[in-house]
PDB file of C-alpha atoms and ligand atoms in Angstrom:
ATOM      1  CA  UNK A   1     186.764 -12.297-194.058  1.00 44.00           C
ATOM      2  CA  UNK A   2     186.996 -12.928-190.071  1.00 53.00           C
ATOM      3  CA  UNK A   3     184.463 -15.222-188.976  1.00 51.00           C
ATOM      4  CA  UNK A   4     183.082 -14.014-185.864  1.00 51.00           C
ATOM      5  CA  UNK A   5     181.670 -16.300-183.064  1.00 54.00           C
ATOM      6  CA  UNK A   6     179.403 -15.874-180.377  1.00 68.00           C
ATOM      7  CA  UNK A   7     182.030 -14.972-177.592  1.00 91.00           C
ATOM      8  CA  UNK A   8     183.445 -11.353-178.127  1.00 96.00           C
ATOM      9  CA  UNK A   9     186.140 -10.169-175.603  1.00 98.00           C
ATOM     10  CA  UNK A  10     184.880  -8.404-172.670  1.00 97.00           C
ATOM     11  CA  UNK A  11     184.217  -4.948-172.899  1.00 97.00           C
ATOM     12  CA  UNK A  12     184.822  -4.269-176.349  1.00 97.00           C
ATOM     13  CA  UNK A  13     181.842  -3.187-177.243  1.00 94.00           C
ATOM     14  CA  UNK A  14     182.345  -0.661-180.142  1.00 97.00           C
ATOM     15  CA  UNK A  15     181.743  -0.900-183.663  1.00 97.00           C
ATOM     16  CA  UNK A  16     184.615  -1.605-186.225  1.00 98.00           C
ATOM     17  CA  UNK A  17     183.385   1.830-187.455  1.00 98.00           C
ATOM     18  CA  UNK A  18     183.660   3.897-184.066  1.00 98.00           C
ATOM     19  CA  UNK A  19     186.899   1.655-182.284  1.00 98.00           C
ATOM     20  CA  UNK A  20     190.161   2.729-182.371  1.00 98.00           C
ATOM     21  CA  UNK A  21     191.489  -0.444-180.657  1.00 98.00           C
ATOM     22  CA  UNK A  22     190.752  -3.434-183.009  1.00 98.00           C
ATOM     23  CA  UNK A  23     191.133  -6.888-181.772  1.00 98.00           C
ATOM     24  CA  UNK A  24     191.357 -10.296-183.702  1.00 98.00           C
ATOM     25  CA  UNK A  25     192.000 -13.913-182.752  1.00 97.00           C
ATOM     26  CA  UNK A  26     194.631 -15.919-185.390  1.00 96.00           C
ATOM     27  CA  UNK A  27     193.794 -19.837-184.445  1.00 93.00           C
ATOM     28  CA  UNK A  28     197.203 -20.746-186.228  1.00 89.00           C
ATOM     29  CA  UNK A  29     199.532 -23.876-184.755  1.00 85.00           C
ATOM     30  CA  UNK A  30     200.674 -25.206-188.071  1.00 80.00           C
ATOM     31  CA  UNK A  31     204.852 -24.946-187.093  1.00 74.00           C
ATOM     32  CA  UNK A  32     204.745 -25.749-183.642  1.00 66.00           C
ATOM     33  CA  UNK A  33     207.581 -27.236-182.390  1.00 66.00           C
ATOM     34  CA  UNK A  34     206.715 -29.003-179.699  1.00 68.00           C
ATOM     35  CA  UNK A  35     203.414 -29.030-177.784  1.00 76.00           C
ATOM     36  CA  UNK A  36     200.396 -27.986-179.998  1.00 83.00           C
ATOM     37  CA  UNK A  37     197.099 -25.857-179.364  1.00 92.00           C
ATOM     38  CA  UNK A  38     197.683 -22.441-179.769  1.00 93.00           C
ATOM     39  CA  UNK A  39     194.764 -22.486-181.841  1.00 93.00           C
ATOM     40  CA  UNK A  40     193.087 -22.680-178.905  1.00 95.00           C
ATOM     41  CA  UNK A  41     193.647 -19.570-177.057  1.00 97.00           C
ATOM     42  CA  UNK A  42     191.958 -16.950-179.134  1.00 97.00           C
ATOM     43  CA  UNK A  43     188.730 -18.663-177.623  1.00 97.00           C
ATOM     44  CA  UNK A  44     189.945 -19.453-173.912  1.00 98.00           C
ATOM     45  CA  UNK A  45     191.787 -15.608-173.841  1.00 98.00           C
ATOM     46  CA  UNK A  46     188.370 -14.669-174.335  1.00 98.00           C
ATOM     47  CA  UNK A  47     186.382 -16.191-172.072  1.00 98.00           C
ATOM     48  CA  UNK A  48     188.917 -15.181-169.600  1.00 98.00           C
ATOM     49  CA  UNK A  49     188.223 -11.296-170.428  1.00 98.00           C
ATOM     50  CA  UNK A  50     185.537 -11.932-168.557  1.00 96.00           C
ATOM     51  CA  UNK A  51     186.576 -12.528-165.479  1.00 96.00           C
ATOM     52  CA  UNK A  52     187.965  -8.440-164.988  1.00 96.00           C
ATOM     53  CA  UNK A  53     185.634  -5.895-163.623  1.00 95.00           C
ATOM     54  CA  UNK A  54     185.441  -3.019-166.777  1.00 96.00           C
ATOM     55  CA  UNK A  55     187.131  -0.208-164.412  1.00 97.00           C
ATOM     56  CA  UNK A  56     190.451   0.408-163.905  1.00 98.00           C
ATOM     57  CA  UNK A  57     191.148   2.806-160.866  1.00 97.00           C
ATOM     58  CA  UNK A  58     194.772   2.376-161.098  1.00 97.00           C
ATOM     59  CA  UNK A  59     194.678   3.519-164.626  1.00 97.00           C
ATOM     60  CA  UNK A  60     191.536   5.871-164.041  1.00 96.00           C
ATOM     61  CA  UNK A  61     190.113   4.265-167.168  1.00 97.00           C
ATOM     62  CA  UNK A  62     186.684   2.424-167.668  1.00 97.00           C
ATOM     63  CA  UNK A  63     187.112  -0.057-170.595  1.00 97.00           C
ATOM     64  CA  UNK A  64     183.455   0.437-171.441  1.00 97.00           C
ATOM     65  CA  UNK A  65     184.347   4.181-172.255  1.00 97.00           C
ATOM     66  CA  UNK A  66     187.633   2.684-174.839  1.00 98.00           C
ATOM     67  CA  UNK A  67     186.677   2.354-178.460  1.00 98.00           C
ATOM     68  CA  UNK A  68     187.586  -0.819-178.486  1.00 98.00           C
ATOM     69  CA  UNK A  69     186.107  -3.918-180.950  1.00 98.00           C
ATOM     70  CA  UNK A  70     186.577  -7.529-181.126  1.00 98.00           C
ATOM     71  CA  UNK A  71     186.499  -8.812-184.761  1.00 97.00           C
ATOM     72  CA  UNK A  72     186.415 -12.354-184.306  1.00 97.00           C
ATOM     73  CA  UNK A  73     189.312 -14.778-185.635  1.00 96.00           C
ATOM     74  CA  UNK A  74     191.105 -15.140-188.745  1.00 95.00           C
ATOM     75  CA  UNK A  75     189.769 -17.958-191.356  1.00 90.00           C
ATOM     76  CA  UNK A  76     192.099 -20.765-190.935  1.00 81.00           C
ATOM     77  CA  UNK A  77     194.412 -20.972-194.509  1.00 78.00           C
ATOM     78  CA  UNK A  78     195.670 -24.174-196.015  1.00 75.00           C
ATOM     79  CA  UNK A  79     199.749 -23.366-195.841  1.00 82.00           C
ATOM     80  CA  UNK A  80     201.721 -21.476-193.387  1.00 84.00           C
ATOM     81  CA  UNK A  81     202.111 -19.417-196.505  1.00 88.00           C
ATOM     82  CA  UNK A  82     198.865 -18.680-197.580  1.00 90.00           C
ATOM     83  CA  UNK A  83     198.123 -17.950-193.304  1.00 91.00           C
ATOM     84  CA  UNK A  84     200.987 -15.429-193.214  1.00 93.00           C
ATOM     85  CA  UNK A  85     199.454 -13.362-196.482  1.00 94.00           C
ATOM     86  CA  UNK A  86     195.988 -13.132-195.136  1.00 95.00           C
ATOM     87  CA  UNK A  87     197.040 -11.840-191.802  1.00 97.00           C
ATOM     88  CA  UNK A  88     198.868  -9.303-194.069  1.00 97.00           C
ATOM     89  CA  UNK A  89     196.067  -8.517-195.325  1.00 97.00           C
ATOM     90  CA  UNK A  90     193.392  -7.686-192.592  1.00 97.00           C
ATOM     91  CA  UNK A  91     196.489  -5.832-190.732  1.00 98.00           C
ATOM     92  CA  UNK A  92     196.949  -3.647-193.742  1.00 98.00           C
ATOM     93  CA  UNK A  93     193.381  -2.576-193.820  1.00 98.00           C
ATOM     94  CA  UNK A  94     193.508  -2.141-189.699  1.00 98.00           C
ATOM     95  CA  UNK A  95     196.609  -0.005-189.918  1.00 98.00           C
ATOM     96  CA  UNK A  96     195.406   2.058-193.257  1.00 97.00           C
ATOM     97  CA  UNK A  97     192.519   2.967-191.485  1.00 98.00           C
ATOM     98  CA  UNK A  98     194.357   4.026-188.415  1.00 97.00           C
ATOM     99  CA  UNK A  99     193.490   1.601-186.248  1.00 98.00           C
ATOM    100  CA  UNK A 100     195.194   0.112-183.282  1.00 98.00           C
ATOM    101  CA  UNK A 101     195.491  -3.533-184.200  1.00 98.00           C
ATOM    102  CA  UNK A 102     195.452  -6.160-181.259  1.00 98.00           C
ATOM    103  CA  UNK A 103     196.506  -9.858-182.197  1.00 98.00           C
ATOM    104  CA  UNK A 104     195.509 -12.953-180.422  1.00 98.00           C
ATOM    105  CA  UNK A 105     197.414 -16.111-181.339  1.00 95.00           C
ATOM    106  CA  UNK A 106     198.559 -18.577-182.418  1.00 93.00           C
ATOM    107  CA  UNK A 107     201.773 -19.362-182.707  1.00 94.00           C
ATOM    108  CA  UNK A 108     204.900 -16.656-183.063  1.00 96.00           C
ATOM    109  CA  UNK A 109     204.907 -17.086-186.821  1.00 94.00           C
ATOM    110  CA  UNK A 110     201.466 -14.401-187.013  1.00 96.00           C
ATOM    111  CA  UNK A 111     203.773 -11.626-185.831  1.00 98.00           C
ATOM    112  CA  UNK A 112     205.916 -10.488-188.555  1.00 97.00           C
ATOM    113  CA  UNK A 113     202.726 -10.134-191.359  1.00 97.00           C
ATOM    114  CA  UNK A 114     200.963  -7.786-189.202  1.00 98.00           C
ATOM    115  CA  UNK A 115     204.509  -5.851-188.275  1.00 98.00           C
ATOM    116  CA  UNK A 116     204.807  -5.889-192.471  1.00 97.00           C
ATOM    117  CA  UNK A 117     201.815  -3.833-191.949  1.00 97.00           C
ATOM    118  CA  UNK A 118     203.339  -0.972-190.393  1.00 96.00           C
ATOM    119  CA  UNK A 119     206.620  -1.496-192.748  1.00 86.00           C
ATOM    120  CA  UNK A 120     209.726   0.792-191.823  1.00 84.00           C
ATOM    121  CA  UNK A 121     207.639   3.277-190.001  1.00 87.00           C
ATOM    122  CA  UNK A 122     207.999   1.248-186.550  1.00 97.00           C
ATOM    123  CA  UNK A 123     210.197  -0.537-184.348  1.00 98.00           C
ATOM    124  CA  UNK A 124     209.391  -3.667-182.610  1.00 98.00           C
ATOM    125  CA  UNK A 125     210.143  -4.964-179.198  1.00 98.00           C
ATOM    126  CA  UNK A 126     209.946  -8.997-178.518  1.00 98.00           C
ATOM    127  CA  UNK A 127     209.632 -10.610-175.569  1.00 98.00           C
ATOM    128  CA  UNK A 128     210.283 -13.904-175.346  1.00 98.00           C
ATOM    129  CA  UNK A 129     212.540 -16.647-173.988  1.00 98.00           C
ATOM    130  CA  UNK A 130     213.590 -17.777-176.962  1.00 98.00           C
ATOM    131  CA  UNK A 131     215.542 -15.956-179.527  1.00 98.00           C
ATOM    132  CA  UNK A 132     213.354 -16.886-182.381  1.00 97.00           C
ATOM    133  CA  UNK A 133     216.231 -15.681-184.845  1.00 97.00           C
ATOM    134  CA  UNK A 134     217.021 -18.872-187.164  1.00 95.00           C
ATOM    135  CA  UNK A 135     216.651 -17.903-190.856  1.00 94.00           C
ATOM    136  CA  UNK A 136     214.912 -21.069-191.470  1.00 93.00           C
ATOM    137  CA  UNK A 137     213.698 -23.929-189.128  1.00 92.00           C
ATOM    138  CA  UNK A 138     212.715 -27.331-190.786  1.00 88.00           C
ATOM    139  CA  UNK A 139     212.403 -26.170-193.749  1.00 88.00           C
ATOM    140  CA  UNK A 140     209.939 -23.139-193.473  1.00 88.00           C
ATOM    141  CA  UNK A 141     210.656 -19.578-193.248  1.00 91.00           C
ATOM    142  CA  UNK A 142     207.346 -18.906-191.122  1.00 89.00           C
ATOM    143  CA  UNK A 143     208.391 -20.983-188.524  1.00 90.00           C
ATOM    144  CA  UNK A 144     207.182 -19.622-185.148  1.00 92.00           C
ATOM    145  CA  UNK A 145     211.558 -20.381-184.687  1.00 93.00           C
ATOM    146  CA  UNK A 146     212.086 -17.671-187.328  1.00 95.00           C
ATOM    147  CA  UNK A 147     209.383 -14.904-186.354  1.00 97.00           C
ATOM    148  CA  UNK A 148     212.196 -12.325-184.796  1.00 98.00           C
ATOM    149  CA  UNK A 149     214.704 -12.876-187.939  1.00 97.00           C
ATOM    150  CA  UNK A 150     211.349 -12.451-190.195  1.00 97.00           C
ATOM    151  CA  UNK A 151     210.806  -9.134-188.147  1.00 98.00           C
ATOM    152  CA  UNK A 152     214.414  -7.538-188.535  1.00 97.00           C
ATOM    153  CA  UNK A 153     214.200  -8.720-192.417  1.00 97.00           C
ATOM    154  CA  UNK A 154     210.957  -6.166-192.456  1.00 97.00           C
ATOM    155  CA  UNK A 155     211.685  -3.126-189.921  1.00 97.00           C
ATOM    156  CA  UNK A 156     215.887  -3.634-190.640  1.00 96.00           C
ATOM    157  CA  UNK A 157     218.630  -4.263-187.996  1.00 95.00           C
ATOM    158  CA  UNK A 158     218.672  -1.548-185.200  1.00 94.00           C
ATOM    159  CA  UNK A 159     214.873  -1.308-185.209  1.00 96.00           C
ATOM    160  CA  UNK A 160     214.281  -4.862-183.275  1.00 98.00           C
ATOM    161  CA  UNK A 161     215.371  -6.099-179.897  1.00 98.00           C
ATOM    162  CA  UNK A 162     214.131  -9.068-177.843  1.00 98.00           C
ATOM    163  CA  UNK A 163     213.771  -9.684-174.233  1.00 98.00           C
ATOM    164  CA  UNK A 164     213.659 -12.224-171.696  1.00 98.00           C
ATOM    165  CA  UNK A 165     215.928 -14.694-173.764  1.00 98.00           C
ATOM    166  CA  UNK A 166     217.398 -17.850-172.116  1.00 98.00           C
ATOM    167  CA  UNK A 167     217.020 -20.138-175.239  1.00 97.00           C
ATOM    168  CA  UNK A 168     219.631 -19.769-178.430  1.00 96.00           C
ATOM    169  CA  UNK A 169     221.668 -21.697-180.264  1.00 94.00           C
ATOM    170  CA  UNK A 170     224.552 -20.800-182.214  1.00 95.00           C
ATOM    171  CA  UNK A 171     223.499 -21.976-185.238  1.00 92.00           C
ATOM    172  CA  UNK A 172     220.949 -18.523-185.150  1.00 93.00           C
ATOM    173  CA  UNK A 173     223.956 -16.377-185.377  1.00 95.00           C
ATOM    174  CA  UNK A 174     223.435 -14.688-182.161  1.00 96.00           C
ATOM    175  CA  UNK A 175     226.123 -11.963-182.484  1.00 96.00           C
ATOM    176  CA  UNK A 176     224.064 -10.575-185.348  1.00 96.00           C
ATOM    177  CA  UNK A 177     220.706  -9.953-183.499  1.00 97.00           C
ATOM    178  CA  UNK A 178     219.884  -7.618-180.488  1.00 98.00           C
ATOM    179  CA  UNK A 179     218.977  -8.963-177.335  1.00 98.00           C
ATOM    180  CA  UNK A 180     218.692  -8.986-173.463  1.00 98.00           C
ATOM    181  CA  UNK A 181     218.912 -12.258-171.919  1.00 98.00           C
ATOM    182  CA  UNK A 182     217.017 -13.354-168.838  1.00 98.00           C
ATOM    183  CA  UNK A 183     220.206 -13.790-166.645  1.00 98.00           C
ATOM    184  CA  UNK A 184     221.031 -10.449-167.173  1.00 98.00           C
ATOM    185  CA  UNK A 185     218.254  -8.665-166.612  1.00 98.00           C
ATOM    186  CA  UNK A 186     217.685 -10.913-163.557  1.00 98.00           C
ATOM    187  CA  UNK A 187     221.316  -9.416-161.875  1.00 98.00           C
ATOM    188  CA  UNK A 188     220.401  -5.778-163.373  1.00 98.00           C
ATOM    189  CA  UNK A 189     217.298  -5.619-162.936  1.00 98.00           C
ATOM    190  CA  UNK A 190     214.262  -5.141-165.560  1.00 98.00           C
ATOM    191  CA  UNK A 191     213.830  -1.677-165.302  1.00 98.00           C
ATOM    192  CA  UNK A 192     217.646  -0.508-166.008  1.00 98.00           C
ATOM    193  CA  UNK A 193     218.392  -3.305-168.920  1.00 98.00           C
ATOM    194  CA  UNK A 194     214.873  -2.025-170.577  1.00 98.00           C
ATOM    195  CA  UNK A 195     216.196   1.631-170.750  1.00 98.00           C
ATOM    196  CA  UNK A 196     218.960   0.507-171.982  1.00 98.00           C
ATOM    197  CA  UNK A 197     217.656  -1.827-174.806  1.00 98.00           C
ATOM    198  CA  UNK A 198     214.812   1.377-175.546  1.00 98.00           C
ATOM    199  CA  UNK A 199     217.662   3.887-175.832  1.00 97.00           C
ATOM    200  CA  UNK A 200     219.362   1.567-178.814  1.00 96.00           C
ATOM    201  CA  UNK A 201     216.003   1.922-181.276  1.00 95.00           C
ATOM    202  CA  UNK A 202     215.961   4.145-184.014  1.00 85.00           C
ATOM    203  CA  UNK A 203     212.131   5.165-184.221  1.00 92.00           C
ATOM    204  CA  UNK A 204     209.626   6.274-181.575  1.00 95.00           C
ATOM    205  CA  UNK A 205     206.394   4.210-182.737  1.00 97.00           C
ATOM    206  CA  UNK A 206     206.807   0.627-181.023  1.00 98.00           C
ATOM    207  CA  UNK A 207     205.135  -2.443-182.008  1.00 98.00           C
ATOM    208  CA  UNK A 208     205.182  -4.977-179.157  1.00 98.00           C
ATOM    209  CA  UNK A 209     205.057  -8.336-179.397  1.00 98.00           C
ATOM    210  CA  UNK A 210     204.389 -10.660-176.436  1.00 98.00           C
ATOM    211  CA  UNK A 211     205.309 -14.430-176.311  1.00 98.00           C
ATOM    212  CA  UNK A 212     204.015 -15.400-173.262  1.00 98.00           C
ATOM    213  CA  UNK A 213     206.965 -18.095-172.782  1.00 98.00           C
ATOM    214  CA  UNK A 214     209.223 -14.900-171.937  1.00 98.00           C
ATOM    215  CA  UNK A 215     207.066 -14.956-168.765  1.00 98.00           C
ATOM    216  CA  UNK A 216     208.094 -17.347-166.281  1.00 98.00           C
ATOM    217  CA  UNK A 217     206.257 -20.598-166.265  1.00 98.00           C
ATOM    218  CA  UNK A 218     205.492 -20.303-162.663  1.00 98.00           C
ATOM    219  CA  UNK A 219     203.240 -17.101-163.960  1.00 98.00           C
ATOM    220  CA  UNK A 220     202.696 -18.591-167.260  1.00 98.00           C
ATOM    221  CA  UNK A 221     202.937 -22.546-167.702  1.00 98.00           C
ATOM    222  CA  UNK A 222     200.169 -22.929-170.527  1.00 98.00           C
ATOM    223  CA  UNK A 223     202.590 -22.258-173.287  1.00 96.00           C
ATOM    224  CA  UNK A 224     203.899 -25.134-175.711  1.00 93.00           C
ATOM    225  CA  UNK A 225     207.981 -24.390-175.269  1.00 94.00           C
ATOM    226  CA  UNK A 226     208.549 -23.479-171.418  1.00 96.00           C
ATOM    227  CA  UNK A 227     211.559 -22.313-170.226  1.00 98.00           C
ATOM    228  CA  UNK A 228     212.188 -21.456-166.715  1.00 98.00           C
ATOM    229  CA  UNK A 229     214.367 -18.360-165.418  1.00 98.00           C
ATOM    230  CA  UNK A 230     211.412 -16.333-167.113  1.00 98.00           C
ATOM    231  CA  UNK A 231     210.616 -12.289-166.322  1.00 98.00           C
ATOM    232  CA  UNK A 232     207.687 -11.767-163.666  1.00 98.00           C
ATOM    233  CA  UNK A 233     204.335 -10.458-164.996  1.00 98.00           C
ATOM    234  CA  UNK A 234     205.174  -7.401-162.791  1.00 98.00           C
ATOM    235  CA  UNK A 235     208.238  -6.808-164.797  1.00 98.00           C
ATOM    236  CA  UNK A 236     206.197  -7.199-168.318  1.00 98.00           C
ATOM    237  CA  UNK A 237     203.477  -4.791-166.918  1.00 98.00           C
ATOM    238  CA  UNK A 238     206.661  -2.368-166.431  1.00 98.00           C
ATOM    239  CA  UNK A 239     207.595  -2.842-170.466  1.00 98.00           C
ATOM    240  CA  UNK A 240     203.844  -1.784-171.301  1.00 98.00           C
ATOM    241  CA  UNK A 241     203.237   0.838-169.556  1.00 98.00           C
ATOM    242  CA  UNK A 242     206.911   2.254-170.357  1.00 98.00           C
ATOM    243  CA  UNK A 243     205.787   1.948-173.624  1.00 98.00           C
ATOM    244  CA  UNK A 244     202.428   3.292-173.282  1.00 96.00           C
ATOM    245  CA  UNK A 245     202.293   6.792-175.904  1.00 95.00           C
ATOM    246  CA  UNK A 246     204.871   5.179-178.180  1.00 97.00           C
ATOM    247  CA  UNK A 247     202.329   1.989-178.329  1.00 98.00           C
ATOM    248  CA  UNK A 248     201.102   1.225-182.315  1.00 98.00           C
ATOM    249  CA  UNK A 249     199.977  -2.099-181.884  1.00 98.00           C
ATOM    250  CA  UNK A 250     200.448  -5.410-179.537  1.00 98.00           C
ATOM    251  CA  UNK A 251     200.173  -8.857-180.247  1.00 98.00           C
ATOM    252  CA  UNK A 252     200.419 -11.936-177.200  1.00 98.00           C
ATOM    253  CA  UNK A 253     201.145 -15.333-178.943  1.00 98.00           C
ATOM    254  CA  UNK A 254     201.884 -18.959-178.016  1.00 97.00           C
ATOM    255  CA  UNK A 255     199.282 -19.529-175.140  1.00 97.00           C
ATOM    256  CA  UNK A 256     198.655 -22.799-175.295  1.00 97.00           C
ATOM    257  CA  UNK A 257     195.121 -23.776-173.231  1.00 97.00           C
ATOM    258  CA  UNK A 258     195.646 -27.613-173.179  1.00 96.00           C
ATOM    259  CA  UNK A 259     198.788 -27.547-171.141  1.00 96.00           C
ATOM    260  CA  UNK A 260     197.420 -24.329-169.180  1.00 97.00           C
ATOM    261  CA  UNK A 261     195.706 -24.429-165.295  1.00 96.00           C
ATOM    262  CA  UNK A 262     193.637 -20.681-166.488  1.00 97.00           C
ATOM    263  CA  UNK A 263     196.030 -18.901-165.077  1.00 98.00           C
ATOM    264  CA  UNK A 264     197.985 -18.389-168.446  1.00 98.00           C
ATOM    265  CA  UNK A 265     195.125 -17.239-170.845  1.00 98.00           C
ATOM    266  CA  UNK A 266     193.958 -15.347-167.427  1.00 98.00           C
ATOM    267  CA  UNK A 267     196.991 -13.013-167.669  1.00 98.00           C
ATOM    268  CA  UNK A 268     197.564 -12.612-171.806  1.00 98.00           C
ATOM    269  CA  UNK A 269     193.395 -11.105-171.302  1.00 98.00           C
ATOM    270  CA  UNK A 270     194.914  -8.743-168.627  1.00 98.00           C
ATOM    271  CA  UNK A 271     197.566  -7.922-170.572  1.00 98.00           C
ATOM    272  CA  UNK A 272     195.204  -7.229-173.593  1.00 98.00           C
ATOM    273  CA  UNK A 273     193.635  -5.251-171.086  1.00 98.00           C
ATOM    274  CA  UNK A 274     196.471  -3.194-169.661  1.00 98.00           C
ATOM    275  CA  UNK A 275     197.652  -2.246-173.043  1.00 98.00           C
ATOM    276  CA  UNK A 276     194.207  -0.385-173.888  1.00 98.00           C
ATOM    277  CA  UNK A 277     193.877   0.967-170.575  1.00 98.00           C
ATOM    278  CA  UNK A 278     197.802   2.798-170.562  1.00 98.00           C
ATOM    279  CA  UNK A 279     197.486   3.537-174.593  1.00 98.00           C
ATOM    280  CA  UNK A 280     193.892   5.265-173.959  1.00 98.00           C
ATOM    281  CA  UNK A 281     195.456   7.015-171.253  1.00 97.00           C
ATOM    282  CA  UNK A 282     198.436   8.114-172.872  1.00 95.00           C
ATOM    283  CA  UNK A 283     196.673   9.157-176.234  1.00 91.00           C
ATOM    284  CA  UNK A 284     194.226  11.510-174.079  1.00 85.00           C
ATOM    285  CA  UNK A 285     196.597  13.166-172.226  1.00 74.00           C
ATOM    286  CA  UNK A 286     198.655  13.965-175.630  1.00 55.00           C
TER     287      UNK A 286
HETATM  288 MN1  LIG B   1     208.652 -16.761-179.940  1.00 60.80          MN
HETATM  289 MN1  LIG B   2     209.130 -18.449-177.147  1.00 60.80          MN
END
């Protein structure tokens, strides 16, 4: 069961009962690479939801008027293992009851139990600036290094792309995965490489998952792996509300508060945000 604190996100003021979107913080840093403290943004992402007036004019939406509940955070397992299952778990239940789940991490590695969730009935879009895509790293399979080859293994090839990537090796077998790198989309533009990457997956429901290192560390330095040549947070703001109807659930991963100036929780809590605001909008118009 989540254990739920004092400090709720802003505006989500609905019952588990009555909400359709359903947020919950996963405090999970166990396979970071090399800065810790994810753990810490579930709480920080939070109190920065509170900096946003409720209304939205650009969206015409008032977040007060969103069925919309915060849940508190996972329990804190003993393995990576046993962390990965219970996510499973409370996404199964969120999903089986037809809610919208919304995942605060963490690390990377909480992603591909709550996509297992949705099994083959989704497709998943990454962004990132790494390409996440080694089988194994250092041993462990739930490596926050292996969360896009963990997602392909569930939703199959064809069904997953990532975006924003300026970090692989060649040990991940890069010809194998699908991908738009940072250069590119830098000389294309965002807009034209995104159609492009959207036009390649098989099924309409998408499943986005945000690690805020795809983001430029000028726009988001509190992250534990930063890699310059990032996208803007204009151009991610394009990706969601692109998305928008197709929209099943979201997840924003590897803040990391102890290396951040605000200004990185700040914008995964309008992102959190955004994605309520263009999904509400998109589901009432439908
Ligand atoms: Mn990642
Ligand atoms: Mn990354």
């Amino acid at each position: 069961m989540p254990s739920r604190g004092a400090l709720v996100f802003a505006d989500a003021g609905y019952s588990m009962d009555d909400a359709y979107f359903v947020l919950f913080g996963v405090p999970f840093d166990r396979t970071t690479t090399f800065r810790s403290g994810t753990r810490f943004a579930p709480t920080t992402i939070r109190e920065a939801s509170r900096n946003f007036e409720a209304d939205m004019p650009e969206h015409g939406v008032d977040i007060r008027d969103v069925p919309f509940h915060d849940m508190g955070d996972l329990d804190e397992e003993g393995s990576a293992d046993e962390m990965v299952a219970a996510i499973e778990v409370e996404a199964r239940d969120l999903v089986s009851n037809g809610k919208f789940p919304i995942a605060i991490g963490g690390e990377h590695s909480i992603t591909p139990p709550i996509v297992k969730a949705f099994g083959s009935e989704v497709s998943v879009v990454i962004i990132d600036a790494h390409l996440d895509y080694n089988d194994e790293y250092q041993g462990l399979k739930h490596s926050h290094a292996c969360a896009h080859k963990r997602v392909e293994d569930i939703v199959g090839k064809g069904n997953v792309f990532a975006f924003g990537i300026r970090s692989w090796s060649k040990d991940e077998r890069p010809e194998e995965a699908l991908f738009a790198d940072a250069f590119t989309i830098h000389e294309r533009g965002c807009e034209e490489v995104f159609e492009d990457m959207l036009s390649r997956l098989d099924r309409k429901p998408v499943y986005l998952s945000l690690d805020i290192d795809g983001i430029d560390p000028a726009y988001a330095p509190g992250t534990g792996t930063p890699e310059p040549f990032g996208l803007t947070s204009f151009d991610v703001r394009y990706i969601v509300n692109r998305l928008a109807d197709r929209l099943v659930g979201f997840d924003v991963v590897e803040v990391c508060p102890p290396y951040d100036n605000g200004n990185t929780s700040m914008l995964a809590a309008r992102y959190v945000r955004e994605v309520v605001a263009v999904k509400w909008k998109a589901s009432r118009k439908g």
